[in-house]
mmCIF file of C-alpha atoms and ligand atoms in Angstrom:
data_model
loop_
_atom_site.group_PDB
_atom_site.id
_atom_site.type_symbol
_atom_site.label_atom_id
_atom_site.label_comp_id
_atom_site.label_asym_id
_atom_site.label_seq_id
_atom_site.Cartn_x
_atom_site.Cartn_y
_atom_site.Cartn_z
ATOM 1 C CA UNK A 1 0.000 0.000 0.000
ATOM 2 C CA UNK A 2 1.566 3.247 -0.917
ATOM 3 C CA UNK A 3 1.890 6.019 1.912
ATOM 4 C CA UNK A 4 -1.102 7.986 -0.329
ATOM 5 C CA UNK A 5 -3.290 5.353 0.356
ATOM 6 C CA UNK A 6 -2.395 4.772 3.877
ATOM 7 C CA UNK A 7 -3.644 8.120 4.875
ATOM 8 C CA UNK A 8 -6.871 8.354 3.172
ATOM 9 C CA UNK A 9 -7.937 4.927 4.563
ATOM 10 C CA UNK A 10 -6.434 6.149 8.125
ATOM 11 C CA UNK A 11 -7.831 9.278 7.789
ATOM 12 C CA UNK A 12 -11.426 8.769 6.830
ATOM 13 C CA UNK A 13 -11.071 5.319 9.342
ATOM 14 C CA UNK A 14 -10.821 7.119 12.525
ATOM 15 C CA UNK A 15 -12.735 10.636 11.812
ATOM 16 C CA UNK A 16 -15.632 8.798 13.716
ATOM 17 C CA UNK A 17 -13.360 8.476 16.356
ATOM 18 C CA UNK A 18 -11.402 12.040 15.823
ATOM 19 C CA UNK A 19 -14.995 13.811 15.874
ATOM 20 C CA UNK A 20 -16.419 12.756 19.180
ATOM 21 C CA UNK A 21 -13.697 14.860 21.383
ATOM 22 C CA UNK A 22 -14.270 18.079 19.264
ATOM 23 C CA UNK A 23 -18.170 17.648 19.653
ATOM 24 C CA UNK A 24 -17.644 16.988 23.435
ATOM 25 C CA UNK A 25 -15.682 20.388 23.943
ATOM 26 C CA UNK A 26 -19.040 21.869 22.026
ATOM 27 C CA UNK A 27 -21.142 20.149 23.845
ATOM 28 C CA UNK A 28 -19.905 19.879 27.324
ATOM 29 C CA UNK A 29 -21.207 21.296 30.494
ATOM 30 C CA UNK A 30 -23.595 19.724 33.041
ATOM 31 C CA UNK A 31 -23.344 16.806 35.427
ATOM 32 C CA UNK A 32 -19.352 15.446 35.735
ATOM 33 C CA UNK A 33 -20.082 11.605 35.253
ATOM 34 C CA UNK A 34 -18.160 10.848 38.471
ATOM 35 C CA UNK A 35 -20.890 12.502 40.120
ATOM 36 C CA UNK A 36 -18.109 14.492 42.354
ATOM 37 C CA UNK A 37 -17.444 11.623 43.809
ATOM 38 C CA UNK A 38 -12.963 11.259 45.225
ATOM 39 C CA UNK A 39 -10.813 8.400 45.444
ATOM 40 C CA UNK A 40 -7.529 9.123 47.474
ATOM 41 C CA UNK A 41 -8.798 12.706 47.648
ATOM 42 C CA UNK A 42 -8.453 13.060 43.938
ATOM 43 C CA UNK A 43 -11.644 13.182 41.415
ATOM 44 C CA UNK A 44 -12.427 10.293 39.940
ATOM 45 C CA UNK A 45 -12.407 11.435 36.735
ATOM 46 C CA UNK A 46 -13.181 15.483 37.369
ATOM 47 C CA UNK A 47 -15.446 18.062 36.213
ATOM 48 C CA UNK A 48 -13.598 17.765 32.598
ATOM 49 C CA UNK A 49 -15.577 14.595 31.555
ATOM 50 C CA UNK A 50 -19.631 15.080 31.513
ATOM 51 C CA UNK A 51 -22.468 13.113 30.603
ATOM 52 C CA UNK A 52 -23.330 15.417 27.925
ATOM 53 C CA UNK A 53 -20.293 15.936 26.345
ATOM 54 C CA UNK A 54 -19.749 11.937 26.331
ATOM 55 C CA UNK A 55 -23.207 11.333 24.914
ATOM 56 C CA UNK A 56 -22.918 14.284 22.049
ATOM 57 C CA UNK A 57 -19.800 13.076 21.197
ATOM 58 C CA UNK A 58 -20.745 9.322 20.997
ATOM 59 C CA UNK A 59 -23.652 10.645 18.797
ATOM 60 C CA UNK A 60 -21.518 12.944 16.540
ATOM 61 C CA UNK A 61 -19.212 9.895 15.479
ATOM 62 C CA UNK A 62 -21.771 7.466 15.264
ATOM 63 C CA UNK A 63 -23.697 10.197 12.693
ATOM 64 C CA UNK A 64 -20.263 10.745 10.983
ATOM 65 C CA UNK A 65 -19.926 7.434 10.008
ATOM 66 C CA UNK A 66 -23.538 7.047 9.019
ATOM 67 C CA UNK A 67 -22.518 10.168 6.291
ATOM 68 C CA UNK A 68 -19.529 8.457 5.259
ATOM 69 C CA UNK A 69 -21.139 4.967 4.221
ATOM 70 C CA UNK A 70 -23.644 7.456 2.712
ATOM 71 C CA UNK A 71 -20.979 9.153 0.781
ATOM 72 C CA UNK A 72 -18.203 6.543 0.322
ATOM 73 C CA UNK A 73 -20.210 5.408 -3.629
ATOM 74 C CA UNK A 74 -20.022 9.002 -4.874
ATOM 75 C CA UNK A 75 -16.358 9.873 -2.858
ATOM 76 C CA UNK A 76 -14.275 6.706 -4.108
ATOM 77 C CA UNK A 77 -14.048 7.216 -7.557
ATOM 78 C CA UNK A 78 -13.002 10.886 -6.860
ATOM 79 C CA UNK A 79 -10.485 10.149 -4.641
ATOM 80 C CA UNK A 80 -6.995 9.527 -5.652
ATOM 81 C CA UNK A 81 -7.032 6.013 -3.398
ATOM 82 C CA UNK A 82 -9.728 3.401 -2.708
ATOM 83 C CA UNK A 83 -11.663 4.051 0.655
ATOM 84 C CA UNK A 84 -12.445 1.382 3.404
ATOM 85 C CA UNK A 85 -14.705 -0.742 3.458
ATOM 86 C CA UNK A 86 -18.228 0.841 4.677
ATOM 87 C CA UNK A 87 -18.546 0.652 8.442
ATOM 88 C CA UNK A 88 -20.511 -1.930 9.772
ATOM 89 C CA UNK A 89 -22.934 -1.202 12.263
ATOM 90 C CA UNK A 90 -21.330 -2.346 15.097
ATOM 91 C CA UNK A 91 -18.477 0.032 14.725
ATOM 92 C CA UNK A 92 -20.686 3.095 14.372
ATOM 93 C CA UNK A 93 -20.456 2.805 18.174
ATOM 94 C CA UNK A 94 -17.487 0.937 18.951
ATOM 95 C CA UNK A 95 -15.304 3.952 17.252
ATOM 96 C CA UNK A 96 -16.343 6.990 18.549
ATOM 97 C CA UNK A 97 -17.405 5.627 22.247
ATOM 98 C CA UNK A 98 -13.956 3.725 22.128
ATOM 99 C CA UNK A 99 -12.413 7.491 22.006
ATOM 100 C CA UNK A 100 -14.920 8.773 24.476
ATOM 101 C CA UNK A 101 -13.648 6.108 26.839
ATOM 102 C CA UNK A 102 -10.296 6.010 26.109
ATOM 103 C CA UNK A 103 -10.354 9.946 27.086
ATOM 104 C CA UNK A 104 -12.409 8.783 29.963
ATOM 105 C CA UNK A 105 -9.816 6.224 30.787
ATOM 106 C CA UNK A 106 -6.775 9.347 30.293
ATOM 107 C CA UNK A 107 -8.691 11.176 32.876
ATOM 108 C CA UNK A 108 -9.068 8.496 34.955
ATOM 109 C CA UNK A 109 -5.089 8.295 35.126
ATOM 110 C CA UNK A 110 -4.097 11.796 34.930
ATOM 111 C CA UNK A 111 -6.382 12.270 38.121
ATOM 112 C CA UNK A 112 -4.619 9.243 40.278
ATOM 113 C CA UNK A 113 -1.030 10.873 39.501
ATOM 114 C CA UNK A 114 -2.548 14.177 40.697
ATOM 115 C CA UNK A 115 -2.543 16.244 37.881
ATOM 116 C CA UNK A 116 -5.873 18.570 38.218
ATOM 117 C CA UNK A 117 -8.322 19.095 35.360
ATOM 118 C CA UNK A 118 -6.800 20.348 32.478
ATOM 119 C CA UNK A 119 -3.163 19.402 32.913
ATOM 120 C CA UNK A 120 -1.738 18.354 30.169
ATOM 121 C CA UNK A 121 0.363 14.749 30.117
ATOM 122 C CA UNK A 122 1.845 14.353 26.597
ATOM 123 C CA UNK A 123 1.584 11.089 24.761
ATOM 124 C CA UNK A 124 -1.293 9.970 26.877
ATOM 125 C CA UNK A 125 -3.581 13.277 25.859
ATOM 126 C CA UNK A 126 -2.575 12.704 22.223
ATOM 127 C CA UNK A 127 -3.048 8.766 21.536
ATOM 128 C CA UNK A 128 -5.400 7.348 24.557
ATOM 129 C CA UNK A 129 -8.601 7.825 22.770
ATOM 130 C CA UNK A 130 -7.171 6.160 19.129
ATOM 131 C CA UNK A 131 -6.085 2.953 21.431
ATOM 132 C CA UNK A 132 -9.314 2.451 22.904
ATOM 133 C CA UNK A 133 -11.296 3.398 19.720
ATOM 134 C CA UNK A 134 -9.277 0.477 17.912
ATOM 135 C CA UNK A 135 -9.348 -1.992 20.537
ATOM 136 C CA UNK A 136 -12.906 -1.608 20.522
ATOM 137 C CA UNK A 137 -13.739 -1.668 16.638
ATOM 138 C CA UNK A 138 -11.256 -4.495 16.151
ATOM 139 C CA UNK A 139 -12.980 -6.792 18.972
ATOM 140 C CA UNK A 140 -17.069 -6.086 17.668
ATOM 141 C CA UNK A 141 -15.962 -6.238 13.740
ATOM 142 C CA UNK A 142 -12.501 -8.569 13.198
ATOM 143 C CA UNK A 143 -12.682 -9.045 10.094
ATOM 144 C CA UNK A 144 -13.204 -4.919 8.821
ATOM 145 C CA UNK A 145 -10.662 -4.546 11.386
ATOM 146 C CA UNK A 146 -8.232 -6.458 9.724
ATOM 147 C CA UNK A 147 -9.033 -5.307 6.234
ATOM 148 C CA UNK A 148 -9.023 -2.237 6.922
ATOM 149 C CA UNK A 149 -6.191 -1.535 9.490
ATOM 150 C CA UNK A 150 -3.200 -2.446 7.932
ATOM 151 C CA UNK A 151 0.092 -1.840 9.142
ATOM 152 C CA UNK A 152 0.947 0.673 7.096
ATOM 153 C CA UNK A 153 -2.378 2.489 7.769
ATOM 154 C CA UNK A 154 -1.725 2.027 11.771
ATOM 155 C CA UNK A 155 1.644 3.239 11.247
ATOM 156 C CA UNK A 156 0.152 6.159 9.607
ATOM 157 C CA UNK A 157 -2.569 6.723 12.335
ATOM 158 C CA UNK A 158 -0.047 6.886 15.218
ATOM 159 C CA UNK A 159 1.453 9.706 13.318
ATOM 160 C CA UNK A 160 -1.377 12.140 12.186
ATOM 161 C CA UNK A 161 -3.485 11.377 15.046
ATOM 162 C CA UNK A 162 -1.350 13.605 17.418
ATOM 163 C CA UNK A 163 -0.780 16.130 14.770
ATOM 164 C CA UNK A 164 -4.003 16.660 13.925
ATOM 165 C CA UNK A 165 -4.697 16.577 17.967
ATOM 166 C CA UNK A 166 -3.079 19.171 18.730
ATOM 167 C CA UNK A 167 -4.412 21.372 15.573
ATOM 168 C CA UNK A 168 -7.096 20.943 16.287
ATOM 169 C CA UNK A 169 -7.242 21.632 20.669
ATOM 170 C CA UNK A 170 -4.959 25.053 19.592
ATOM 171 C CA UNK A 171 -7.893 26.135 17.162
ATOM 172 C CA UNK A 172 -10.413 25.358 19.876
ATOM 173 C CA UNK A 173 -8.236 27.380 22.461
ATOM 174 C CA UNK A 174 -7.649 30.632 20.251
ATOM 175 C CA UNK A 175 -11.523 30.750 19.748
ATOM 176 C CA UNK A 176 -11.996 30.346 23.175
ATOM 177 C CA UNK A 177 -13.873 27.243 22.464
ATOM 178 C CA UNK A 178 -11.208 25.444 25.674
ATOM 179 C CA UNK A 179 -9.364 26.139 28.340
ATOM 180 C CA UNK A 180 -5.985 24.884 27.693
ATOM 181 C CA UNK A 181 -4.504 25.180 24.241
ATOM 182 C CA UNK A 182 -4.060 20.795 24.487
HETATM 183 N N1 LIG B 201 -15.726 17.202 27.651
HETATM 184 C C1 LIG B 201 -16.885 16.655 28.209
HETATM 185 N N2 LIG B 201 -17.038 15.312 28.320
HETATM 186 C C2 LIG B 201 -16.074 14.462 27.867
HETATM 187 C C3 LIG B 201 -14.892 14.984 27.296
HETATM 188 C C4 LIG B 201 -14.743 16.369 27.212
HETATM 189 O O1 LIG B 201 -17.771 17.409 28.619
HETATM 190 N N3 LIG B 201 -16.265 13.128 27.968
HETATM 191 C C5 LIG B 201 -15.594 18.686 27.543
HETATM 192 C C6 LIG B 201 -15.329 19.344 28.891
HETATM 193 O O2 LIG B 201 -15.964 20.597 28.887
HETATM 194 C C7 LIG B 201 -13.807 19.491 28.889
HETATM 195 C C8 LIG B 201 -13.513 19.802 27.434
HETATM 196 O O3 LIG B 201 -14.480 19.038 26.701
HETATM 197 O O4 LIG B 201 -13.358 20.494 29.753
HETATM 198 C C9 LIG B 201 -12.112 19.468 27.005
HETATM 199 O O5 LIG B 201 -11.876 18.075 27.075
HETATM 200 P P1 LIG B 201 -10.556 17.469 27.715
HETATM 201 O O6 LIG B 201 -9.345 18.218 27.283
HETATM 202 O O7 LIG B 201 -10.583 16.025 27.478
HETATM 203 O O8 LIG B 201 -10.825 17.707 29.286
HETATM 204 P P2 LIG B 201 -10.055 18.571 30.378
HETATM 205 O O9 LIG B 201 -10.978 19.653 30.836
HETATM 206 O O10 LIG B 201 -8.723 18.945 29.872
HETATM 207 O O11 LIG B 201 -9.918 17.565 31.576
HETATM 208 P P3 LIG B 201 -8.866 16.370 31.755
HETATM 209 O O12 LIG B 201 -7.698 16.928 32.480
HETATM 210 O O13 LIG B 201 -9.618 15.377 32.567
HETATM 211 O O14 LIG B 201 -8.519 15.848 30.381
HETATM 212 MG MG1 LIG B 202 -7.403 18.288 28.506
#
């Protein structure tokens, strides 16, 4: 597979997993989904993950993908690659709640090695929400997974996910859309 390829099937792979956070900095406010609730005197996850960002952003990436099987027949003859495989509807879910959790998960950690809402921890920030969105889509629907996913296009994932992470948090921070420019 030639690197061209790589990064249209990486790219328009994940978006239903690169959406959900975006929509979730929209969308969030409300409710924390650890209730408040401490462990070790620390939030449990803190007032940075909400039950309405997590359940915009779940539906944002779940209606992404829906678009893209919509528009993959009129997209892959214009593009200069051949797309994925339509997503079945098991990873509708699996892709952008496995990025909701995974961020879930980051907060989760960040939180028991005291860093406060908002902190940044590098690496983690960048890449836990990709893990957890593959982990996911690769245990409800093996065999896309595996035809879709291939090394080359995982390589390419671990690269432009964190570029295109922190793009995208900066643009959010300098229209005052977040807090913390990552
Ligand atoms: N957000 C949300 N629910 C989520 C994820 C994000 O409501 N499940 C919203 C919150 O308003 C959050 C913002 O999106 O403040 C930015 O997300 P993120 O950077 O993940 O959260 P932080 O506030 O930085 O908190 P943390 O340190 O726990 O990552
Ligand atoms: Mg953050």
């Amino acid at each position: 597979m030639d690197p061209l390829e790589a990064l249209v099937v990486a790219f328009w792979a994940m978006l239903p997993a690169y959406v959900p956070n975006n929509a979730a900095v929209l969308a969030g406010g409300g409710p924390p989904i650890d209730g408040g609730r401490t462990l070790g005197g620390k939030r449990l996850l803190g007032d940075g993950k909400t039950w309405r960002g997590t359940v915009v952003g779940i539906a944002a990436g779940a209606l992404l993908a829906v678009v893209l099987n919509r528009l993959r027949p009129v997209l892959d003859p214009a593009v200069p690659a051949p797309l994925p495989e339509p997503f079945p509807a098991t990873t509708l879910v699996a892709l952008p709640a496995g990025a909701m959790l995974g961020d879930i998960l980051a907060s989760f950690v960040k939180r028991r090695l005291g860093r406060d809402r908002g902190a940044a921890l590098p690496g983690l920030d960048q890449l836990d929400f990709v893990v957890v969105a593959l982990a996911l889509s690769a245990l409800v629907a093996p065999d896309w997974f595996g035809a879709t996913f291939e090394p080359a296009v995982l390589v390419v994932v671990l690269v432009i996910t964190p570029i295109l992470h922190v793009t995208t948090n900066a643009i959010a921070y300098a229209l005052s859309l977040k807090s913390e420019p990552w």
